[in-house]
Amino acid sequence: MENYSYLALGEELDRENWVFTKYRVTTDLPMEKAAENIAAEQSTGTWTGISTLKDDIFRKYAAKVTAIDGDMVTIAYPVEDFCIERGAVPQILSVIAGNLFGLETIKGVRLEDVEFCPSILKKYKGPKFGDKGLRDILGRPEKPLVGTIVKPKIGLNPKDTAAYVYEAGSGGLTNGKDDETLVDQVFCPIEARTKAVAEAIDKLKEEGHRMVHAINISTNGQDIRDLAEDVQKWGATEIMVDVITCGYGAVQAVAEDPKIKVPVHVHRTMHGAMTKDPLNGISMRVVSKLVRMCGGDALHIGTLGVGKMAGDPAEGRLNQDACQSDDVPFKKVLPVCSGGMYPGIVPGVMKAAGNNIQIQAGGGVAGHPRGVRAGAMAMCQAVDAAYEGIPLAEYAKDHAELREALERWGSK
Ligand code: CAP
Ligand code: MG
């Protein structure tokens, strides 16, 4: 029974026929052994030698450890290990992010990056609208889009939800969204909410202001496409999918549905369970690449270290790069900076992430001393000030809403 080696350190492999992954590995084993254990488990091996693994199978389908640099291990998987024709992320993840996390011999492992070969990428359509498409819809070519999340997260009825959206739009915001836990609860049925919000958006449009509001349709796999088509029929101007809880296939099903003619906003709630630990799990960079392939038009990437959610600024930039890079054949995803945002930290986020982002605040709008419209105005004023390079304190001298927000929350 052959004991095969999965080590191929320094071997040059062509990018046409291999999927390259990078793992951060923590182990008491020699790193080469740990790396081989991962490569074996995720391709043709298991914990012991087996009589049924023949040379030709190993040669064709075994993964290769091509580089080890400290705790970073590069493993290449043959393209044949993936179900290309089906173009499905679930099977990809079973290969590059499956059993390996449970291996007893590996104390910690984090999938940091993945690079797919062209034959896999071409099976995906990517975003229908992308950042430019969203900007065209809103008539906002340069500045960050500025949004809000309707707060409280749950509890408002459809009429009050729509009133919130109308106030936010009247204060100048370009984007609204349902929160990640609101879908179709008894206190706010999705049909009534969608119709009421659509009326508010139409009223704003008649008053000369363009705004979209993402209706959260996160539900089970067999219903999500129908629900997307329903909310569109009821007037939704954008839809939202919680990708980690619904799955990448749900984003793909909705985004690739030819009947869906509105952008898809992708929330990442639950991502922290796998992205937060620097030594275990899967990086948001990998999540971002998969969401882009599956067709998300906008994706939460964090606030690059300034908001309420944990997140290393360097990782935030990697997430942004995954959304915006030119090395894949897809439209660019609009990065969404959200989570604990308020006017006082807008310049810091724009300095870190640039202008091609969607900045959004829930508490940072609804918590303004003079209510939602003033909160919206304060966020827009902060974005305008940062865009013009004017210090907030200066700009606040003749913008009362911003001044009041700075008095309430300060600035960083
Ligand atoms: C923000 C938010 C978003 C977070 C998620 C919330 O509300 O609605 O879900 O942005 O984090 O529920 O926390 P606040 P991330 O503006 O009131 O914080 O964007 O990092 O995925
Ligand atoms: Mg939320």
CSV table of C-alpha atoms and ligand atoms in Angstrom, one decimal:
chain,number,residue,atom,x,y,z
A,1,MET,CA,0.0,0.0,0.0
A,2,GLU,CA,1.7,3.2,-1.2
A,3,ASN,CA,2.2,6.0,1.2
A,4,TYR,CA,1.9,9.0,-1.1
A,5,SER,CA,3.5,12.3,-0.5
A,6,TYR,CA,1.4,15.5,-1.1
A,7,LEU,CA,4.5,17.8,-0.9
A,8,ALA,CA,5.3,19.6,-4.1
A,9,LEU,CA,7.2,22.6,-2.6
A,10,GLY,CA,8.4,25.0,-5.2
A,11,GLU,CA,6.6,23.1,-8.0
A,12,GLU,CA,5.3,25.6,-10.7
A,13,LEU,CA,1.6,24.8,-11.5
A,14,ASP,CA,-0.3,26.5,-14.2
A,15,ARG,CA,-3.2,28.7,-13.1
A,16,GLU,CA,-5.4,27.3,-15.8
A,17,ASN,CA,-5.8,24.0,-14.1
A,18,TRP,CA,-5.4,24.6,-10.4
A,19,VAL,CA,-7.2,26.3,-7.6
A,20,PHE,CA,-4.8,27.9,-5.1
A,21,THR,CA,-5.6,28.3,-1.5
A,22,LYS,CA,-3.7,29.8,1.5
A,23,TYR,CA,-4.2,28.5,5.0
A,24,ARG,CA,-2.8,29.9,8.3
A,25,VAL,CA,-1.9,26.7,10.2
A,26,THR,CA,-1.3,26.3,14.0
A,27,THR,CA,0.1,22.8,14.8
A,28,ASP,CA,2.5,20.9,17.1
A,29,LEU,CA,3.4,18.7,14.1
A,30,PRO,CA,6.2,19.6,11.7
A,31,MET,CA,4.4,22.1,9.3
A,32,GLU,CA,5.1,19.9,6.3
A,33,LYS,CA,3.3,17.0,8.0
A,34,ALA,CA,0.3,19.2,9.0
A,35,ALA,CA,0.1,20.7,5.4
A,36,GLU,CA,0.2,17.2,3.9
A,37,ASN,CA,-2.6,16.1,6.3
A,38,ILE,CA,-4.8,18.9,5.0
A,39,ALA,CA,-3.9,18.3,1.3
A,40,ALA,CA,-4.6,14.6,1.8
A,41,GLU,CA,-7.9,15.0,3.7
A,42,GLN,CA,-9.2,17.5,1.2
A,43,SER,CA,-8.3,15.4,-1.9
A,44,THR,CA,-7.4,11.7,-2.3
A,45,GLY,CA,-6.2,10.8,1.2
A,46,THR,CA,-7.6,9.9,4.6
A,47,TRP,CA,-6.0,9.0,8.0
A,48,THR,CA,-4.4,5.8,6.8
A,49,GLY,CA,-3.1,4.3,3.6
A,50,ILE,CA,-5.8,2.6,1.5
A,51,SER,CA,-5.5,-0.3,-1.0
A,52,THR,CA,-7.9,1.4,-3.4
A,53,LEU,CA,-5.9,4.6,-4.0
A,54,LYS,CA,-4.1,3.8,-7.2
A,55,ASP,CA,-1.2,5.7,-8.8
A,56,ASP,CA,-3.3,7.2,-11.6
A,57,ILE,CA,-6.0,8.5,-9.2
A,58,PHE,CA,-3.4,10.1,-7.0
A,59,ARG,CA,-1.5,11.6,-10.0
A,60,LYS,CA,-4.8,13.1,-11.4
A,61,TYR,CA,-6.7,14.3,-8.3
A,62,ALA,CA,-4.3,14.7,-5.3
A,63,ALA,CA,-3.8,18.2,-3.9
A,64,LYS,CA,-0.3,19.5,-3.7
A,65,VAL,CA,1.4,21.5,-0.9
A,66,THR,CA,3.3,24.0,-3.1
A,67,ALA,CA,4.6,26.5,-0.5
A,68,ILE,CA,5.2,26.8,3.3
A,69,ASP,CA,6.1,30.2,4.6
A,70,GLY,CA,6.1,30.2,8.4
A,71,ASP,CA,2.5,29.4,9.4
A,72,MET,CA,1.1,30.1,5.9
A,73,VAL,CA,0.6,27.0,3.7
A,74,THR,CA,-0.3,27.1,0.0
A,75,ILE,CA,-2.2,24.1,-1.3
A,76,ALA,CA,-3.2,23.7,-4.9
A,77,TYR,CA,-6.2,21.6,-5.9
A,78,PRO,CA,-6.6,20.1,-9.4
A,79,VAL,CA,-9.5,21.8,-11.2
A,80,GLU,CA,-10.9,18.3,-11.8
A,81,ASP,CA,-11.6,18.0,-8.0
A,82,PHE,CA,-14.5,20.5,-8.5
A,83,CYS,CA,-17.9,20.1,-10.2
A,84,ILE,CA,-17.2,22.8,-12.8
A,85,GLU,CA,-20.3,22.3,-14.9
A,86,ARG,CA,-22.7,22.9,-12.0
A,87,GLY,CA,-20.9,26.1,-10.9
A,88,ALA,CA,-21.9,25.5,-7.3
A,89,VAL,CA,-20.1,27.0,-4.2
A,90,PRO,CA,-21.2,24.3,-1.8
A,91,GLN,CA,-19.0,21.7,-3.4
A,92,ILE,CA,-16.1,24.1,-3.7
A,93,LEU,CA,-16.3,24.8,0.1
A,94,SER,CA,-16.5,21.1,0.9
A,95,VAL,CA,-13.1,20.8,-0.9
A,96,ILE,CA,-11.3,24.0,0.3
A,97,ALA,CA,-13.0,24.5,3.6
A,98,GLY,CA,-14.3,21.1,4.7
A,99,ASN,CA,-13.1,18.4,7.1
A,100,LEU,CA,-9.7,20.1,7.5
A,101,PHE,CA,-11.1,22.3,10.3
A,102,GLY,CA,-11.9,19.3,12.3
A,103,LEU,CA,-8.6,17.4,12.0
A,104,GLU,CA,-7.4,16.4,15.4
A,105,THR,CA,-3.7,16.9,14.4
A,106,ILE,CA,-4.3,20.5,13.5
A,107,LYS,CA,-4.7,22.9,16.5
A,108,GLY,CA,-5.8,25.8,14.3
A,109,VAL,CA,-6.4,26.6,10.6
A,110,ARG,CA,-7.8,29.6,8.9
A,111,LEU,CA,-8.6,29.7,5.1
A,112,GLU,CA,-7.1,33.1,4.3
A,113,ASP,CA,-7.4,33.3,0.5
A,114,VAL,CA,-8.5,31.4,-2.6
A,115,GLU,CA,-7.7,31.9,-6.3
A,116,PHE,CA,-10.0,30.1,-8.7
A,117,CYS,CA,-8.9,29.1,-12.2
A,118,PRO,CA,-10.7,30.6,-15.3
A,119,SER,CA,-12.7,27.5,-16.1
A,120,ILE,CA,-14.4,27.7,-12.7
A,121,LEU,CA,-14.8,31.5,-12.8
A,122,LYS,CA,-16.5,31.5,-16.2
A,123,LYS,CA,-19.3,29.4,-14.7
A,124,TYR,CA,-20.4,32.3,-12.6
A,125,LYS,CA,-22.1,35.5,-13.7
A,126,GLY,CA,-21.1,37.9,-10.9
A,127,PRO,CA,-23.0,41.0,-10.0
A,128,LYS,CA,-25.8,42.1,-12.4
A,129,PHE,CA,-25.4,45.8,-11.4
A,130,GLY,CA,-22.2,46.1,-9.4
A,131,ASP,CA,-21.0,49.4,-7.9
A,132,LYS,CA,-21.5,51.4,-11.1
A,133,GLY,CA,-25.0,50.0,-11.7
A,134,LEU,CA,-26.0,51.1,-8.2
A,135,ARG,CA,-24.5,54.5,-8.7
A,136,ASP,CA,-26.4,54.9,-12.1
A,137,ILE,CA,-29.7,54.0,-10.4
A,138,LEU,CA,-29.1,56.6,-7.7
A,139,GLY,CA,-27.4,59.2,-10.0
A,140,ARG,CA,-24.4,59.4,-7.6
A,141,PRO,CA,-21.3,58.8,-9.7
A,142,GLU,CA,-18.6,59.8,-7.2
A,143,LYS,CA,-19.5,60.3,-3.5
A,144,PRO,CA,-20.0,57.4,-1.1
A,145,LEU,CA,-23.6,56.2,-1.1
A,146,VAL,CA,-25.1,57.0,2.3
A,147,GLY,CA,-27.6,54.7,3.9
A,148,THR,CA,-29.4,53.7,7.0
A,149,ILE,CA,-30.7,50.5,8.6
A,150,VAL,CA,-34.2,50.9,9.9
A,151,LYS,CA,-34.1,50.8,13.7
A,152,PRO,CA,-35.2,49.4,16.0
A,153,LYS,CA,-34.0,46.2,14.3
A,154,ILE,CA,-37.5,44.7,14.8
A,155,GLY,CA,-40.9,45.8,16.0
A,156,LEU,CA,-41.9,48.6,13.7
A,157,ASN,CA,-45.1,48.0,11.6
A,158,PRO,CA,-45.1,48.5,7.8
A,159,LYS,CA,-46.4,52.1,8.0
A,160,ASP,CA,-43.8,53.2,10.6
A,161,THR,CA,-41.1,51.4,8.6
A,162,ALA,CA,-42.1,53.4,5.5
A,163,ALA,CA,-42.2,56.6,7.5
A,164,TYR,CA,-38.7,56.0,8.7
A,165,VAL,CA,-37.5,55.4,5.1
A,166,TYR,CA,-39.3,58.6,3.9
A,167,GLU,CA,-37.7,60.7,6.7
A,168,ALA,CA,-34.3,59.2,5.9
A,169,GLY,CA,-34.7,59.9,2.2
A,170,SER,CA,-36.0,63.4,3.0
A,171,GLY,CA,-32.8,63.9,4.9
A,172,GLY,CA,-30.8,63.0,1.8
A,173,LEU,CA,-29.9,59.4,2.3
A,174,THR,CA,-29.5,57.3,-0.9
A,175,ASN,CA,-30.0,53.9,0.7
A,176,GLY,CA,-32.2,52.2,3.2
A,177,LYS,CA,-32.4,48.6,4.3
A,178,ASP,CA,-34.2,46.2,6.5
A,179,ASP,CA,-32.1,44.9,9.4
A,180,GLU,CA,-30.7,41.4,9.1
A,181,THR,CA,-33.3,39.9,11.5
A,182,LEU,CA,-36.4,41.4,9.9
A,183,VAL,CA,-38.0,39.3,7.1
A,184,ASP,CA,-41.7,38.5,7.4
A,185,GLN,CA,-42.6,38.6,11.1
A,186,VAL,CA,-46.2,39.1,12.2
A,187,PHE,CA,-45.6,42.7,13.3
A,188,CYS,CA,-44.3,43.6,9.9
A,189,PRO,CA,-45.5,41.3,7.1
A,190,ILE,CA,-43.1,41.5,4.1
A,191,GLU,CA,-45.8,42.2,1.5
A,192,ALA,CA,-47.3,45.1,3.5
A,193,ARG,CA,-43.8,46.5,4.3
A,194,THR,CA,-42.5,46.3,0.8
A,195,LYS,CA,-45.6,48.1,-0.6
A,196,ALA,CA,-45.5,50.8,2.1
A,197,VAL,CA,-41.8,51.4,1.6
A,198,ALA,CA,-42.3,51.4,-2.2
A,199,GLU,CA,-44.8,54.2,-1.8
A,200,ALA,CA,-42.3,56.2,0.3
A,201,ILE,CA,-39.6,55.7,-2.3
A,202,ASP,CA,-42.0,56.8,-5.1
A,203,LYS,CA,-43.0,59.9,-3.1
A,204,LEU,CA,-39.3,60.8,-2.6
A,205,LYS,CA,-38.8,60.3,-6.4
A,206,GLU,CA,-41.7,62.7,-7.1
A,207,GLU,CA,-40.0,65.2,-4.8
A,208,GLY,CA,-36.8,64.8,-6.8
A,209,HIS,CA,-34.8,62.4,-4.6
A,210,ARG,CA,-33.6,59.0,-5.7
A,211,MET,CA,-33.3,56.3,-3.0
A,212,VAL,CA,-33.4,52.5,-2.9
A,213,HIS,CA,-34.4,50.3,0.1
A,214,ALA,CA,-33.3,46.7,0.4
A,215,ILE,CA,-36.0,44.3,1.5
A,216,ASN,CA,-34.6,41.4,3.4
A,217,ILE,CA,-35.8,38.2,1.8
A,218,SER,CA,-33.6,35.8,3.7
A,219,THR,CA,-35.4,32.5,3.8
A,220,ASN,CA,-35.0,28.9,2.8
A,221,GLY,CA,-33.5,27.7,-0.5
A,222,GLN,CA,-36.7,26.6,-2.2
A,223,ASP,CA,-38.6,29.8,-1.5
A,224,ILE,CA,-36.1,32.6,-1.9
A,225,ARG,CA,-36.4,33.0,-5.6
A,226,ASP,CA,-40.2,33.2,-5.4
A,227,LEU,CA,-39.9,35.7,-2.6
A,228,ALA,CA,-37.5,37.8,-4.5
A,229,GLU,CA,-39.9,37.9,-7.5
A,230,ASP,CA,-42.8,38.7,-5.1
A,231,VAL,CA,-41.1,41.6,-3.4
A,232,GLN,CA,-40.0,43.0,-6.8
A,233,LYS,CA,-43.7,42.7,-7.9
A,234,TRP,CA,-44.7,44.6,-4.7
A,235,GLY,CA,-42.3,47.4,-5.6
A,236,ALA,CA,-39.0,46.6,-3.9
A,237,THR,CA,-36.1,48.7,-5.3
A,238,GLU,CA,-33.4,46.4,-3.9
A,239,ILE,CA,-33.3,43.0,-2.1
A,240,MET,CA,-31.2,41.8,0.7
A,241,VAL,CA,-29.9,38.3,1.4
A,242,ASP,CA,-28.1,37.3,4.6
A,243,VAL,CA,-25.5,35.2,2.8
A,244,ILE,CA,-24.0,33.2,5.7
A,245,THR,CA,-27.4,32.1,7.0
A,246,CYS,CA,-29.0,31.6,3.6
A,247,GLY,CA,-26.0,30.2,1.7
A,248,TYR,CA,-24.1,31.4,-1.3
A,249,GLY,CA,-26.4,29.4,-3.5
A,250,ALA,CA,-29.3,31.6,-2.3
A,251,VAL,CA,-27.4,34.7,-3.5
A,252,GLN,CA,-26.6,33.1,-6.7
A,253,ALA,CA,-30.2,31.9,-7.3
A,254,VAL,CA,-31.6,35.4,-6.8
A,255,ALA,CA,-28.8,37.3,-8.6
A,256,GLU,CA,-28.9,35.0,-11.6
A,257,ASP,CA,-32.7,35.0,-11.8
A,258,PRO,CA,-33.4,36.8,-15.1
A,259,LYS,CA,-36.7,38.1,-13.7
A,260,ILE,CA,-34.9,39.9,-10.9
A,261,LYS,CA,-34.1,43.5,-12.2
A,262,VAL,CA,-33.1,45.1,-8.9
A,263,PRO,CA,-29.7,45.0,-7.1
A,264,VAL,CA,-28.9,42.5,-4.4
A,265,HIS,CA,-27.5,43.8,-1.1
A,266,VAL,CA,-25.6,41.1,0.8
A,267,HIS,CA,-25.5,41.1,4.5
A,268,ARG,CA,-23.0,38.9,6.3
A,269,THR,CA,-24.6,38.3,9.7
A,270,MET,CA,-23.0,35.2,11.5
A,271,HIS,CA,-19.8,35.8,9.6
A,272,GLY,CA,-18.1,36.5,12.9
A,273,ALA,CA,-18.4,32.8,13.9
A,274,MET,CA,-15.8,32.1,11.3
A,275,THR,CA,-14.0,35.3,10.4
A,276,LYS,CA,-13.3,36.8,13.9
A,277,ASP,CA,-10.6,34.4,15.1
A,278,PRO,CA,-7.3,35.2,13.5
A,279,LEU,CA,-6.2,31.5,13.8
A,280,ASN,CA,-9.4,29.6,13.0
A,281,GLY,CA,-12.1,29.8,10.4
A,282,ILE,CA,-12.4,31.5,7.1
A,283,SER,CA,-11.4,35.0,6.2
A,284,MET,CA,-14.0,37.6,5.0
A,285,ARG,CA,-11.7,38.0,2.0
A,286,VAL,CA,-12.8,34.5,0.9
A,287,VAL,CA,-16.4,35.2,1.7
A,288,SER,CA,-16.2,38.4,-0.4
A,289,LYS,CA,-14.7,36.6,-3.4
A,290,LEU,CA,-17.5,34.0,-3.2
A,291,VAL,CA,-20.2,36.6,-2.9
A,292,ARG,CA,-18.9,38.5,-5.9
A,293,MET,CA,-18.9,35.3,-8.0
A,294,CYS,CA,-22.4,34.6,-6.9
A,295,GLY,CA,-23.7,38.0,-7.9
A,296,GLY,CA,-23.9,40.2,-4.8
A,297,ASP,CA,-24.0,43.9,-5.9
A,298,ALA,CA,-23.1,45.3,-2.5
A,299,LEU,CA,-21.5,43.5,0.5
A,300,HIS,CA,-20.7,44.4,4.1
A,301,ILE,CA,-17.0,44.4,4.5
A,302,GLY,CA,-16.6,46.2,7.9
A,303,THR,CA,-15.6,49.7,8.9
A,304,LEU,CA,-11.9,49.2,8.7
A,305,GLY,CA,-11.4,49.3,12.5
A,306,VAL,CA,-13.5,52.3,13.5
A,307,GLY,CA,-17.0,51.0,14.0
A,308,LYS,CA,-18.6,48.7,16.6
A,309,MET,CA,-17.9,45.4,14.9
A,310,ALA,CA,-14.5,43.7,15.3
A,311,GLY,CA,-12.3,43.9,12.2
A,312,ASP,CA,-8.6,44.5,11.5
A,313,PRO,CA,-8.2,47.5,9.0
A,314,ALA,CA,-5.8,45.5,7.0
A,315,GLU,CA,-8.4,42.7,6.6
A,316,GLY,CA,-11.0,45.3,5.7
A,317,ARG,CA,-8.7,46.4,2.8
A,318,LEU,CA,-8.4,42.8,1.7
A,319,ASN,CA,-12.1,42.5,1.7
A,320,GLN,CA,-12.5,45.7,-0.3
A,321,ASP,CA,-9.9,44.4,-2.8
A,322,ALA,CA,-11.8,41.2,-3.2
A,323,CYS,CA,-14.9,43.3,-4.1
A,324,GLN,CA,-13.1,45.7,-6.4
A,325,SER,CA,-10.1,43.8,-8.0
A,326,ASP,CA,-9.6,43.6,-11.7
A,327,ASP,CA,-8.3,40.0,-11.7
A,328,VAL,CA,-11.7,38.3,-12.1
A,329,PRO,CA,-14.2,38.6,-15.0
A,330,PHE,CA,-16.9,40.2,-12.9
A,331,LYS,CA,-18.4,43.6,-12.2
A,332,LYS,CA,-17.1,45.2,-9.0
A,333,VAL,CA,-19.1,44.8,-5.8
A,334,LEU,CA,-19.8,48.0,-3.8
A,335,PRO,CA,-18.2,47.6,-0.3
A,336,VAL,CA,-20.6,48.5,2.5
A,337,CYS,CA,-19.1,50.1,5.6
A,338,SER,CA,-21.6,49.7,8.5
A,339,GLY,CA,-21.8,48.8,12.1
A,340,GLY,CA,-21.6,51.4,14.8
A,341,MET,CA,-21.2,54.2,12.2
A,342,TYR,CA,-22.0,57.8,13.1
A,343,PRO,CA,-21.1,61.2,11.5
A,344,GLY,CA,-18.1,61.7,13.7
A,345,ILE,CA,-16.3,58.6,12.3
A,346,VAL,CA,-17.3,59.1,8.6
A,347,PRO,CA,-14.0,60.9,7.7
A,348,GLY,CA,-12.0,58.1,9.2
A,349,VAL,CA,-13.8,55.5,7.2
A,350,MET,CA,-13.5,57.5,4.0
A,351,LYS,CA,-9.8,58.1,4.6
A,352,ALA,CA,-9.3,54.3,5.1
A,353,ALA,CA,-11.6,53.0,2.4
A,354,GLY,CA,-11.9,55.9,-0.2
A,355,ASN,CA,-15.2,57.1,-1.8
A,356,ASN,CA,-16.3,54.0,-3.7
A,357,ILE,CA,-18.2,52.6,-0.7
A,358,GLN,CA,-21.7,52.7,0.8
A,359,ILE,CA,-21.6,54.1,4.3
A,360,GLN,CA,-24.6,53.3,6.4
A,361,ALA,CA,-25.7,53.9,10.0
A,362,GLY,CA,-28.6,52.7,11.9
A,363,GLY,CA,-28.2,54.0,15.5
A,364,GLY,CA,-26.1,56.8,14.0
A,365,VAL,CA,-29.2,58.1,12.2
A,366,ALA,CA,-32.1,57.0,14.4
A,367,GLY,CA,-30.2,58.2,17.5
A,368,HIS,CA,-29.9,61.8,16.4
A,369,PRO,CA,-31.4,64.2,19.0
A,370,ARG,CA,-33.8,65.6,16.4
A,371,GLY,CA,-34.8,62.3,14.9
A,372,VAL,CA,-34.3,60.4,11.7
A,373,ARG,CA,-34.4,63.2,9.1
A,374,ALA,CA,-31.9,65.2,11.1
A,375,GLY,CA,-29.8,62.1,11.6
A,376,ALA,CA,-29.8,61.5,7.9
A,377,MET,CA,-28.9,65.1,7.2
A,378,ALA,CA,-26.0,64.8,9.7
A,379,MET,CA,-24.6,61.7,7.9
A,380,CYS,CA,-24.9,63.4,4.5
A,381,GLN,CA,-23.2,66.5,5.9
A,382,ALA,CA,-20.4,64.4,7.3
A,383,VAL,CA,-19.9,62.7,3.9
A,384,ASP,CA,-20.0,66.0,2.1
A,385,ALA,CA,-17.5,67.5,4.5
A,386,ALA,CA,-15.1,64.6,4.2
A,387,TYR,CA,-15.5,64.5,0.4
A,388,GLU,CA,-14.6,68.2,0.2
A,389,GLY,CA,-11.7,67.7,2.7
A,390,ILE,CA,-13.3,70.1,5.2
A,391,PRO,CA,-12.9,69.3,9.0
A,392,LEU,CA,-16.2,68.3,10.5
A,393,ALA,CA,-15.9,70.9,13.3
A,394,GLU,CA,-15.6,73.6,10.6
A,395,TYR,CA,-18.4,72.2,8.5
A,396,ALA,CA,-20.6,71.9,11.6
A,397,LYS,CA,-20.5,75.6,12.2
A,398,ASP,CA,-23.2,76.2,9.6
A,399,HIS,CA,-24.7,72.7,9.6
A,400,ALA,CA,-26.8,72.3,12.8
A,401,GLU,CA,-27.6,68.6,12.3
A,402,LEU,CA,-24.0,67.7,12.1
A,403,ARG,CA,-23.1,69.9,15.0
A,404,GLU,CA,-25.8,68.2,17.1
A,405,ALA,CA,-24.5,64.7,16.1
A,406,LEU,CA,-20.9,65.7,17.0
A,407,GLU,CA,-22.2,67.0,20.4
A,408,ARG,CA,-24.0,63.7,21.0
A,409,TRP,CA,-21.3,61.2,19.8
A,410,GLY,CA,-18.1,63.2,19.2
A,411,SER,CA,-15.8,62.3,16.5
A,412,LYS,CA,-12.7,60.2,16.0
B,1,CAP,C1,-25.7,48.2,11.9
B,1,CAP,C2,-26.3,46.8,11.7
B,1,CAP,C3,-25.6,46.0,10.7
B,1,CAP,C4,-24.2,45.9,11.0
B,1,CAP,C5,-23.6,44.5,10.7
B,1,CAP,C6,-26.5,46.1,13.0
B,1,CAP,O1,-26.5,48.9,12.9
B,1,CAP,O2,-27.6,47.0,11.2
B,1,CAP,O3,-26.3,44.7,10.8
B,1,CAP,O4,-23.6,46.8,10.1
B,1,CAP,O5,-22.2,44.5,10.8
B,1,CAP,O6,-27.5,45.4,13.1
B,1,CAP,O7,-25.5,46.1,13.8
B,1,CAP,P1,-25.8,50.1,13.6
B,1,CAP,P2,-21.3,44.4,9.5
B,1,CAP,O8,-25.5,51.2,12.5
B,1,CAP,O9,-26.9,50.6,14.6
B,1,CAP,O10,-24.6,49.6,14.3
B,1,CAP,O11,-21.7,45.5,8.6
B,1,CAP,O12,-19.9,44.5,10.1
B,1,CAP,O13,-21.6,43.0,8.9
B,2,MG,MG,-28.2,45.0,11.3
